[in-house]
C-alpha angles and dihedrals in degrees: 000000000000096000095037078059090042100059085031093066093038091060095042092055096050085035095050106129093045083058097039090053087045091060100037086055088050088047100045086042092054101035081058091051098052103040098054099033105111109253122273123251102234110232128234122264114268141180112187114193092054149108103232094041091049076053095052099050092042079050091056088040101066100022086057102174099024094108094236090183102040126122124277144190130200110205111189112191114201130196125244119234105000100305130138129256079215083067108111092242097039088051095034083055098044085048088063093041086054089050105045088048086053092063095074113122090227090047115115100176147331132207126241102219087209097061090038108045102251108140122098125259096254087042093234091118139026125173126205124198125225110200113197132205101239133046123266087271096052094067130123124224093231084057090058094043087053089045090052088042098053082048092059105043085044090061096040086081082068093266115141099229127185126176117196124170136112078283094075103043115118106252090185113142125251100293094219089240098117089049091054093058102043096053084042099059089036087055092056092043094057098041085057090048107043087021080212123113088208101041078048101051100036095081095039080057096053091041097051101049081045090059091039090057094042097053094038084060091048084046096058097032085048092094105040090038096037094238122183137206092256088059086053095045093052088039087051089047110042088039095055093042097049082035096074103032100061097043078046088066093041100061093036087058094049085053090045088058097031083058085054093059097258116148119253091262099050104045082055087051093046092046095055094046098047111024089025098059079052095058086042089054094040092041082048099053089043088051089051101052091046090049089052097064087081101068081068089077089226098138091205095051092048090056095044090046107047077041093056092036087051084047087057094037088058087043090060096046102055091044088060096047123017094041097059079044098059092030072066092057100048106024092166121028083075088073131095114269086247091056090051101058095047088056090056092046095060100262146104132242119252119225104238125201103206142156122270147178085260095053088038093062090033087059091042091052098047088050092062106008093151101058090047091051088049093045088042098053093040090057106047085043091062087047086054094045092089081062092083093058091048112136120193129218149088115294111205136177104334089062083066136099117279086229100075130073094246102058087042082046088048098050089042096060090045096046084048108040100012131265102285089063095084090058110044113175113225120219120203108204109206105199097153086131101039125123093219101013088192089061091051107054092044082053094060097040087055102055102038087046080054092062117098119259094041118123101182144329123219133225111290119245127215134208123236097270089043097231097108126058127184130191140161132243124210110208114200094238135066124284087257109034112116084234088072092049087055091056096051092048089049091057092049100047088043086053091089084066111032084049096046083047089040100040098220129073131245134196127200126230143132120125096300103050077043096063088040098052087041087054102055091040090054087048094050090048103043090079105051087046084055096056091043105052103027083053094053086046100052083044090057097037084049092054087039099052099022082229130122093201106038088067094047095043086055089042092060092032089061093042078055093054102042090040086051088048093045089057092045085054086050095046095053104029101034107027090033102225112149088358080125095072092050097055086248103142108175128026141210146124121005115246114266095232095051107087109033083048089050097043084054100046101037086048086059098052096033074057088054096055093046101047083040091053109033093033077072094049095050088051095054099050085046089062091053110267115134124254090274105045089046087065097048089045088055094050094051098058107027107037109076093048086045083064105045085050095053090048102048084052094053090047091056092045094049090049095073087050084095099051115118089227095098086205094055086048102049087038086054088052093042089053099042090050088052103044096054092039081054107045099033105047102006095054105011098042105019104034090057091042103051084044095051095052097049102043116175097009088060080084105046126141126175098242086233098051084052090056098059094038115101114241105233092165100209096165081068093241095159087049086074110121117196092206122073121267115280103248129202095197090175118077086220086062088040085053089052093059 
């Protein structure tokens, strides 16, 4: 692996125009492709493998034509002052609201309250539903200008009115800010740690044209694969951050040789064969754990996850190739402002060997590594301790701000109608091969109207063959509320003996029954991911580092790190402590997706920091150094660029703290606690230490097991040369290179 690098990034240093050229035709392909493809449709959610899924599309199946999926509002009008929507001016004022959002042209109907029943038992509130004739997507922009306009002029007659539903929601495209952020804070970190502006804006180069080329491809495959914006924004996250941080070991690496007096060409060949087998084995356990996130069956987190691995794929690359390109243009200005200057003056850098902040704490930590690795695993336990609280579900409306229509649309309804209002269940009666359809389904709707915690059912509706009923059911707690989620269990184990009674089956669904379903499927996959893709990873960093306990040291080091984050996720968006500071106003169940999503990104990068650092300090015992010194060698060269990478991935991380999408930003928060917990104890306090205590056995391998693994080679051992480095003292011969 080493020496194949090694002659890859030679080449692509003498070669660099050719590469550069390379690159420059993908991205302008690509950026073509995707900027002239039509726009995709998006496609509707779905969840193959459960119950309320099978009930939608059966749903779908017999109602052909009712626009199951399209768009819908729900207005609530409110009365001032104690008065009544049953008032002749209130009514009279809520009449010409339901009429003039009628008018839409996508508008296929809307629903009077007073002829429905909705209005709420004390007459304060009363909700209509417009029903449109295209998804949420579909809409134009002059439907939703007419909508917000209705809304005004309705309130104008001193109604409160409030609209919530998927029409109002906000189908704006990512702002960039996140990204801003994040490439702003990774800028000043690298220009801290390299204190070049070149050396500094080389990887946010790289990385950028590698995330331009990586969301120009989702662009153009979103229609024929049914991307969506969620898969983009990941793509966009995970590529910049691994972006720069390979690029970041690269260079450092280039620096690193150049300081030893290579030549230009051969420090770029010596970085891409050593650092860079190091970003091929770290891109490729990241890859695998994203990968593995289809074998969930969760159709969203397949697409975010091959989009996110592609994003890494294209990182890599371009680490391997376009680094050591551009590292040939500007041979020089990579290097430190001292190395410069003695360049200039004639002479030739010297490598030094001398103590840092990264041997300082590596020395600190083998002179009491048992007390770090105590203090280290006590502290991230009682950060995982929240875990145990950890409740799953999706949140809507009511997780977000007060000061939008849909939360104030949200509270109105539950203060109105109760709690349970703003999640129905809704029941399909399938009665195809019923004697009287119609007794069947009242069947069903008695006795599960019958069950506690249920609040009403409403008339059943038939399709046009009669063979098929729905109706919803209003449980008495919020759409959340575990309560909910034991109704809903308690139908469905009661439906052996209401169907035997009916004589038809049912199914439950709606959104509720949806989240809850989604909840329980993620749960009962995250184990066997786990298995599957902390198992791969062992096998490769077993291959990477010809040791049985280095692997499985990474392997519970990173199950400390993503259990301590979890619980930091738990502590702020479910218990609610410091939510203020992240403009999280209301708290509540965790989103399903979350964990199981985390727990596969933040696998790949702890990954990264393990196979970055200890790949160092491999190289190092290889060439001879003793257990000990291996670990401070490692820490001396690898320490300070372990932690700027680690910075510049918790800025981009943070960065999408701020964005509206309650799932990116949890997923943001999820990531930058991870990612610190991960870098800065795992890696930083727990790696040294457990080396430290076992010593030579740290790097045990079964002969035999020796025998049958492959030699990848990725310390660069067969990069050794016996002669001294070839050296160019002279900036003209630099110039030649």
């Amino acid at each position: 692996m080493a020496a194949f690098l090694y002659r890859m990034g030679r080449l692509a240093f003498r070669r660099r125009w050719t590469v550069a050229l390379v690159w420059a035709a993908v991205l302008a392909a690509v950026g073509l492709a995707g900027m002239t493809v039509p726009e995709a449709e998006e496609e509707p959610f779905s969840m193959p493998g459960i119950e309320s899924q099978e009930a939608f599309d059966l749903m779908e199946e017999r109602f052909p034509g009712a626009a199951a999926d399209g768009a819908t509002a729900r207005v609530v009008f409110v009365s001032p002052n104690g008065e009544k929507v049953t008032a002749t001016e209130n009514k009279k004022a809520v009449e010409a609201a339901i009429a003039e959002l009628g008018d839409g042209t996508q508008v296929a109907s809307t629903v009077d309250p007073y002829e429905s029943g909705a209005v709420s038992e004390d007459g304060s509130t009363a909700y209509t539903t417009v029903t449109y004739k295209v998804d949420a997507a579909g809409l134009t922009d002059a439907s939703r200008s007419h909508l917000t306009e209705s809304l005004e002029h309705a309130r104008a007659s001193g109604l409160t009115v409030e609209a919530g539903g998927d029409a109002m929601e906000d189908m704006g495209g990512p702002s960039g800010t996140a990204e801003a952020i994040g490439v702003s804070v990774a800028a000043v970190v690298l220009l801290i740690t390299f204190g070049s502006l070149a050396a500094a804006g080389l990887p946010l180069l790289t990385a950028l044209i590698g995330v331009g080329i990586s969301l120009f491809a989702i662009t153009a495959l979103a229609g024929p694969l049914g991307l969506t914006d969620t898969t983009s924004t990941v793509a966009i996250m995970l590529g910049l951050a691994v972006g720069i941080d390979y690029a970041l070991f690269i260079v450092s690496r280039y620096r690193e040789e150049r300081a030893k007096g290579r030549t230009a060409q051969e420090a770029v060949a010596l970085a891409t064969g050593t650092a860079g087998s190091a970003v091929v084995f770290a891109g490729l356990t990241v890859v695998i754990a994203l990968v593995g996130l289809s074998v969930v069956g969760i159709p969203m987190l397949t697409e975010m996850g091959l989009g996110a691995a592609g994003a890494v794929v294209v990182g890599v690359l371009i680490a391997l190739t376009l680094v050591p390109a551009f590292l040939g243009f500007w041979p020089n200005a990579i290097l430190t402002r001292k190395d410069r200057k003695a360049r200039r003056a004639g002479g030739t850098p010297r490598e030094t060997r001398k103590v840092n902040g990264g041997t300082r704490w590596a020395s600190f930590v083998l002179r009491r590594p048992l007390p770090v690795l105590l203090a280290a695993v006590a502290g991230l336990g009682a950060l995982a301790l929240p875990m145990t609280d950890l409740q799953l579900g999706m949140p809507g409306d009511e997780a977000k701000s007060t000061e939008t229509t849909q939360r104030r649309a949200y509270d109105a309804l539950a203060e109105g109608f109760g709690p349970g209002f703003n999640g129905p269940l809704t029941v399909v009666v399938d009665a195809k091969g019923a004697d009287d359809p119609k007794a069947a389904a009242e069947t069903v709707s008695e006795r599960i109207g019958g069950t506690e915690g249920v609040v009403s059912v409403s008339p059943a509706q038939f399709n046009e063959s009669g063979d098929t009923a729905v109706f919803s059911v209003v449980p008495t707690t919020a759409p959340t509320g575990q309560e909910t989620k034991d109704l809903v269990n308690t139908i469905r184990g009661d439906r052996p003996g209401i169907e035997s009674e009916a004589g038809a089956a049912f199914e439950v669904t709606g959104t509720t029954a949806m989240n809850i379903d989604i909840s329980e499927k993620v749960q009962s996959a995250l184990v066997p991911y786990l298995l599957v893709v902390v198992g791969l990873a062992v096998i490769l960093l077993l291959v990477v580092f010809r040791s049985i306990l280095i692997p499985l040291k990474a392997a519970a080091g990173f199950l400390l790190s993503v259990l301590a984050s979890l619980g930091a996720v738990v502590v702020v968006f479910q218990q609610g402590h410091g939510a203020d500071l992240l403009g999280v106003e209301t708290t509540g169940p965790i989103m399903s997706l979350m964990p199981i999503f985390l727990v596969g990104i933040v696998f790949g990068l702890a990954m990264d920091y393990e196979v970055f650092l200890v790949s160092r300090m491999r190289e190092a015992y290889v060439h001879g150094e003793r257990p000990a010194q291996a670990v401070t060698s490692g820490f001396r060269h690898s320490a300070r660029v372990v932690v700027a990478a680690a910075l510049i991935m918790i800025a981009v991380f943070s960065g999408f703290i701020g964005d509206s999408d309650a799932m990116i930003k949890m997923i943001g928060f999820g990531l930058a606690s991870a990612v610190l917990l991960d870098a800065f104890v795992v890696r930083m306090a727990i790696v040294p230490a457990v080396l430290a205590l076992l010593g030579e056995r740290a790097w045990w391998l079964p002969k035999w097991l020796d025998r049958i693994l492959p030699r990848v080679d990725v310390e660069g051992e067969a990069l050794t040369r016996p002669t001294d480095p070839v050296v160019e003292p002279a900036e003209k011969n630099l110039a030649r290179t």
